[in-house]
Coordinates of C-alpha atoms in Angstrom, one line a residue:
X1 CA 9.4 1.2 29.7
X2 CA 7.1 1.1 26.2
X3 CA 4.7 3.1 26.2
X4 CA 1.6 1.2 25.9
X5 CA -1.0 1.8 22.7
X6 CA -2.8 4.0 25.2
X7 CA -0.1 6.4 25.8
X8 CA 0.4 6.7 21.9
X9 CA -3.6 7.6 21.1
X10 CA -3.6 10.1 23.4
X11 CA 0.1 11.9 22.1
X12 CA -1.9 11.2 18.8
X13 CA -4.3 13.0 19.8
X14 CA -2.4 15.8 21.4
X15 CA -0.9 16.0 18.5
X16 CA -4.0 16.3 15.7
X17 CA -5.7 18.9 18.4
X18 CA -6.3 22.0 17.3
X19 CA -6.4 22.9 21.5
X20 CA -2.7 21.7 21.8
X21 CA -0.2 24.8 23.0
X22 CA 2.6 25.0 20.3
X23 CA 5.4 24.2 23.0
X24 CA 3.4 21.1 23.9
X25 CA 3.0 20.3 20.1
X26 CA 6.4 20.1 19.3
X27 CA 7.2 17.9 22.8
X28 CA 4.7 15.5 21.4
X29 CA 5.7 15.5 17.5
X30 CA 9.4 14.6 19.0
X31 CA 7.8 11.9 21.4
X32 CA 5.6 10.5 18.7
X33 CA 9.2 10.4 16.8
X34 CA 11.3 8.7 18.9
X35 CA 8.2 6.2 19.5
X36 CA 8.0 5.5 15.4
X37 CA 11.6 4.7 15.8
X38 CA 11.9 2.1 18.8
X39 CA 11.6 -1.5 18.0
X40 CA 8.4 -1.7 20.8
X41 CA 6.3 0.2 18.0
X42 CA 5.5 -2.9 15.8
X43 CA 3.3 -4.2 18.1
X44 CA 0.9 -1.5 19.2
X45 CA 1.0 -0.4 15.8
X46 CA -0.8 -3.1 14.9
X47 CA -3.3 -2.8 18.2
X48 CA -3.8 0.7 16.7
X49 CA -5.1 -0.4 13.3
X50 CA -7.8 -2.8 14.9
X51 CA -8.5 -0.7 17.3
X52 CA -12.9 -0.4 16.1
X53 CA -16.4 0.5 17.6
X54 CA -19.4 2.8 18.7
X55 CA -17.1 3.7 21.8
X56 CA -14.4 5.4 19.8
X57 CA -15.1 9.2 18.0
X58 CA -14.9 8.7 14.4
X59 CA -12.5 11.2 13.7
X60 CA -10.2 10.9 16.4
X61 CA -10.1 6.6 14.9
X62 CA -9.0 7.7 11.8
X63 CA -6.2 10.2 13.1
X64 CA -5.1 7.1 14.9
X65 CA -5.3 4.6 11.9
X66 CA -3.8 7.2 9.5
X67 CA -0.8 8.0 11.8
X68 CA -0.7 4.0 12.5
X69 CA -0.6 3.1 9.2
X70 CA 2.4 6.0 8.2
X71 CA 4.6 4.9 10.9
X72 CA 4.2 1.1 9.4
X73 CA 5.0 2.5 5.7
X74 CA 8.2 4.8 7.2
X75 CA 9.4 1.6 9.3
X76 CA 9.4 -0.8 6.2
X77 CA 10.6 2.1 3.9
X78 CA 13.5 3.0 5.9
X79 CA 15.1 -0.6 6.3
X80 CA 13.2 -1.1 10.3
X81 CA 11.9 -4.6 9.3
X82 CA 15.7 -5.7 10.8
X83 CA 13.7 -4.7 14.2
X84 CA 11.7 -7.5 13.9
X85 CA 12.5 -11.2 14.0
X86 CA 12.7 -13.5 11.3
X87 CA 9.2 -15.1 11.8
X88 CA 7.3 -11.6 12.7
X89 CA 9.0 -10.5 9.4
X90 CA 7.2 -13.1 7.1
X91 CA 4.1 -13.0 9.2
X92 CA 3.7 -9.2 8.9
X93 CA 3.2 -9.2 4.5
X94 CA -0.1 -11.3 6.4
X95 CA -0.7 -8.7 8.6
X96 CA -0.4 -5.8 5.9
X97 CA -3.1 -7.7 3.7
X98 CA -5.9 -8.3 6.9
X99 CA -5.5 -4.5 7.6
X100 CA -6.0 -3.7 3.7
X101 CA -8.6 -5.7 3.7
X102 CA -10.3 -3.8 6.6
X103 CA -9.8 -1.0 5.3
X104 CA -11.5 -1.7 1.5
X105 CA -13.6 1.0 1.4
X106 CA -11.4 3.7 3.1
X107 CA -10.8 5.7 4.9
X108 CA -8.7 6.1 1.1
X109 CA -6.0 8.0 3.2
X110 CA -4.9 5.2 5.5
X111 CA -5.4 3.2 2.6
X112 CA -2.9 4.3 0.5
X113 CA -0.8 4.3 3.4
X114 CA -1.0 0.5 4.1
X115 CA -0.6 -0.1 0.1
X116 CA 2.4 1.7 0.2
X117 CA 3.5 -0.1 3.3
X118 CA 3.0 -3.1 1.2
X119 CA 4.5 -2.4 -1.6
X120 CA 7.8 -0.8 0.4
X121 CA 7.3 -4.6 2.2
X122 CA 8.0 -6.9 -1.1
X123 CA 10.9 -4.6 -2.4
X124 CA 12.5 -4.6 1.1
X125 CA 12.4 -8.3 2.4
X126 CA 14.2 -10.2 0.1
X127 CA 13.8 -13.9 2.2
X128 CA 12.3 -16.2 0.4
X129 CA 11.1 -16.9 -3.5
X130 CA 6.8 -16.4 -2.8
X131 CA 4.9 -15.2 -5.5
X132 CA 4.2 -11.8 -3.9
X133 CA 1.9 -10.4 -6.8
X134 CA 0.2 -13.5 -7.6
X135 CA -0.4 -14.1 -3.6
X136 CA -2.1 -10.3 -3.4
X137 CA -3.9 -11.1 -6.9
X138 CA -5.4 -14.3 -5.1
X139 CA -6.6 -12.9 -2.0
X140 CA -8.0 -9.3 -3.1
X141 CA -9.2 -10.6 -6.5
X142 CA -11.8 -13.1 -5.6
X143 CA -14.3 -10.9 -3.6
X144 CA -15.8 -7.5 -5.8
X145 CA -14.7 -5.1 -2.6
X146 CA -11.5 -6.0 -2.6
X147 CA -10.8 -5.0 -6.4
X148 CA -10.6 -1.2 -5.7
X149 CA -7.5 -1.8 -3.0
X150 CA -6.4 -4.4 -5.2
X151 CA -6.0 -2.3 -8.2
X152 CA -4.3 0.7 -6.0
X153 CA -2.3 -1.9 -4.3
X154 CA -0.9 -3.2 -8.1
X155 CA 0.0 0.4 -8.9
X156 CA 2.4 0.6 -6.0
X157 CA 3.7 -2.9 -6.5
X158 CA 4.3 -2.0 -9.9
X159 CA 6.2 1.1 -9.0
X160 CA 8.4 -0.6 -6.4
X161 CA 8.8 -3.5 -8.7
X162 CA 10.0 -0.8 -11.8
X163 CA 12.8 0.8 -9.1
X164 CA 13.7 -2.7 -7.6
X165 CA 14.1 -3.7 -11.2
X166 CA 16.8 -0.1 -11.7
X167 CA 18.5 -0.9 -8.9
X168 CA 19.1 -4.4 -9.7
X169 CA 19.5 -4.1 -13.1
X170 CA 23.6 -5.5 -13.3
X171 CA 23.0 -8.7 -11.1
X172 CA 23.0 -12.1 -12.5
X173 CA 19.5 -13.6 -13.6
X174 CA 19.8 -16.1 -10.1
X175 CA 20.2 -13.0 -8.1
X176 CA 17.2 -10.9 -9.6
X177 CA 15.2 -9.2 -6.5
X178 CA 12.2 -11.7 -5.7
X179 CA 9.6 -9.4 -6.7
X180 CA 10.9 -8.6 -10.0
X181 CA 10.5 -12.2 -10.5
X182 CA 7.1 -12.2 -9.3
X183 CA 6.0 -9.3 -10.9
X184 CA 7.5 -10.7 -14.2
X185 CA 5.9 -13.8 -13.7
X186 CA 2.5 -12.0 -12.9
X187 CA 2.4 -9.4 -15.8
X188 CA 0.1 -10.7 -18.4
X189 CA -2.3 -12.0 -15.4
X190 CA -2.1 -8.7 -14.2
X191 CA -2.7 -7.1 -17.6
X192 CA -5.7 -9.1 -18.2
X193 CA -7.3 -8.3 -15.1
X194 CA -6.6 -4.7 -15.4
X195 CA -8.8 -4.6 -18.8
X196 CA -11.5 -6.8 -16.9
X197 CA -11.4 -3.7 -14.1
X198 CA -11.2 -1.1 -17.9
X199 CA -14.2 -2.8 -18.5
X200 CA -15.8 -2.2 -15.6
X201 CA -14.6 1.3 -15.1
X202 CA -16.1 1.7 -18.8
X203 CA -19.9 0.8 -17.5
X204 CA -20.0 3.4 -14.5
X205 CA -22.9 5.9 -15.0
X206 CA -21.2 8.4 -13.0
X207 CA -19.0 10.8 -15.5
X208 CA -16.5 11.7 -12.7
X209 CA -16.6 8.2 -11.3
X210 CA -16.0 6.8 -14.3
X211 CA -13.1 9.0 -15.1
X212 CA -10.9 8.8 -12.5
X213 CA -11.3 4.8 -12.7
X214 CA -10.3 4.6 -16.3
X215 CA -7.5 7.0 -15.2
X216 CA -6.6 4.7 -12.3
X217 CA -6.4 1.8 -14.8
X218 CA -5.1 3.3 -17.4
X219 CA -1.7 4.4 -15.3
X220 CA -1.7 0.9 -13.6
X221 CA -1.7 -0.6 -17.1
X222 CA 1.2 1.4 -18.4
X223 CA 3.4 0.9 -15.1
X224 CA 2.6 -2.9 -15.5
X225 CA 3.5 -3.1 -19.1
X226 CA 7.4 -3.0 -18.5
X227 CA 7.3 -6.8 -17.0
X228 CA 6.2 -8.5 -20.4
X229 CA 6.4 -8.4 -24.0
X230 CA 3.1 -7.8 -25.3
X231 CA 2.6 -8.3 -29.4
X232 CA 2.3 -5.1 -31.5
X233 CA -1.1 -6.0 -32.7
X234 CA -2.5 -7.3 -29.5
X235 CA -1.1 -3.8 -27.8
X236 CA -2.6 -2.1 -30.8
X237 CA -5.8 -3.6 -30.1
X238 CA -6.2 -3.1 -26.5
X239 CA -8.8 -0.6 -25.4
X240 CA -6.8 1.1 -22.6
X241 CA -4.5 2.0 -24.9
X242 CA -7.0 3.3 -27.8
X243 CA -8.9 4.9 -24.4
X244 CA -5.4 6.4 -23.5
X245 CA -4.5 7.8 -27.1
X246 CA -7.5 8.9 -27.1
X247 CA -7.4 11.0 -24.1
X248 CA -4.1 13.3 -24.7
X249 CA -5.0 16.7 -23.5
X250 CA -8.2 15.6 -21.8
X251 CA -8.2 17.3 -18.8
X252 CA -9.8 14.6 -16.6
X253 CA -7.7 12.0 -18.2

């Protein structure tokens, strides 16, 4: 029989414990394993990452979301979406964007999980021609609190996009990977919103803050530069790149 979203928080739980004997540790790591594995996972995974409220202790929700959300990115990664049927498969690049939008303002750990889930998603699943990048730009780029996930989301999509890209790099231009094709499609989009987020990133009164955003954009804006031809001049011009130049040996930069 499955086990039932129940049975996995509490081996979650058993697991994170710091009360757990070691011989029951490693019974539930290899549990937990063999659970990530099975084709029943899909589901309560995404029971796990909805799972909210006062009745749940904060930290043992985000040991559940976290470890959630890492089971969904190793699935994807490792080729599992052949688990699911063909309309679960399309509906779960939905599902991926409701729980990054739930989870906007953190906890950053299962967020980066969930963007990397994503991104592992459009470099996987190869049905269909959507716009992937433009579809994410859309959704997360219309409301001010989903710019921070959309930005770390663009990073990874850029990344996957750059080794999709490598690994198709002998195929006929009809049989380029989809999101190479979006991402193409997408790049100076992408490029101009990335110097409206430099922009912003610029303003912040925080010195720290405002470092690690410029940072952020800056190493978004390189990764995304490989998907168009941008003019010497207007490259020459940009302020990312006169902020990046500018920065060589800065430590926080």
């Amino acid at each position: 029989m499955d086990p039932t979203p129940e049975q996995v928080w509490i081996k979650v739980q058993e697991l994170y414990s710091s009360t757990t004997a070691h011989d029951q540790r490693t019974a539930t790591d290899a549990w937990l394993k063999a659970y990530q594995q099975s084709p029943s996972a899909w589901d309560s995974l995404a029971y796990l990452l909805r799972a909210e409220g006062q009745g749940f202790d904060p930290m043992e929700l985000e040991q559940v979301h976290f470890f959630a959300a890492n089971t969904l990115r190793s699935k994807i990664k490792h080729g599992e979406l052949s688990q699911l049927e063909p309309a679960n498969r399309q509906n779960l690049r939905l599902s991926l964007i409701e729980h990054l939008i739930k989870f906007r303002n953190g906890p950053s750990p299962v967020r980066k999980q969930l963007s990397l889930a994503f991104a592992a998603y459009a470099g996987n699943f190869e049905r269909g021609k959507e716009d992937v990048v433009q579809q994410v730009c859309t959704t997360l780029g219309s409301n001010p609190e989903t710019i921070p996930v959309l930005l770390e989301l663009l990073q990874f999509l850029g990344e996957e996009a750059d080794h999709v890209m490598e690994e198709y790099a002998d195929v006929p231009p009809e049989e380029v990977h989809p999101l190479v094709v979006s991402a193409r499609t997408a790049a100076i989009p992408v490029l101009t919103f990335l110097h409206q987020c430099f922009s912003m990133a610029e303003a912040e009164p925080d010195e720290r803050r405002r470092a690690a955003h410029t940072s952020s954009v800056i190493a978004c804006f390189g990764r995304w530069l490989r998907f168009d031809a941008v003019p010497m001049d207007q490259l020459a011009a940009s302020p990312i790149v006169l902020t990046a130049l500018g920065s060589l040996g800065h430590a926080e930069l």
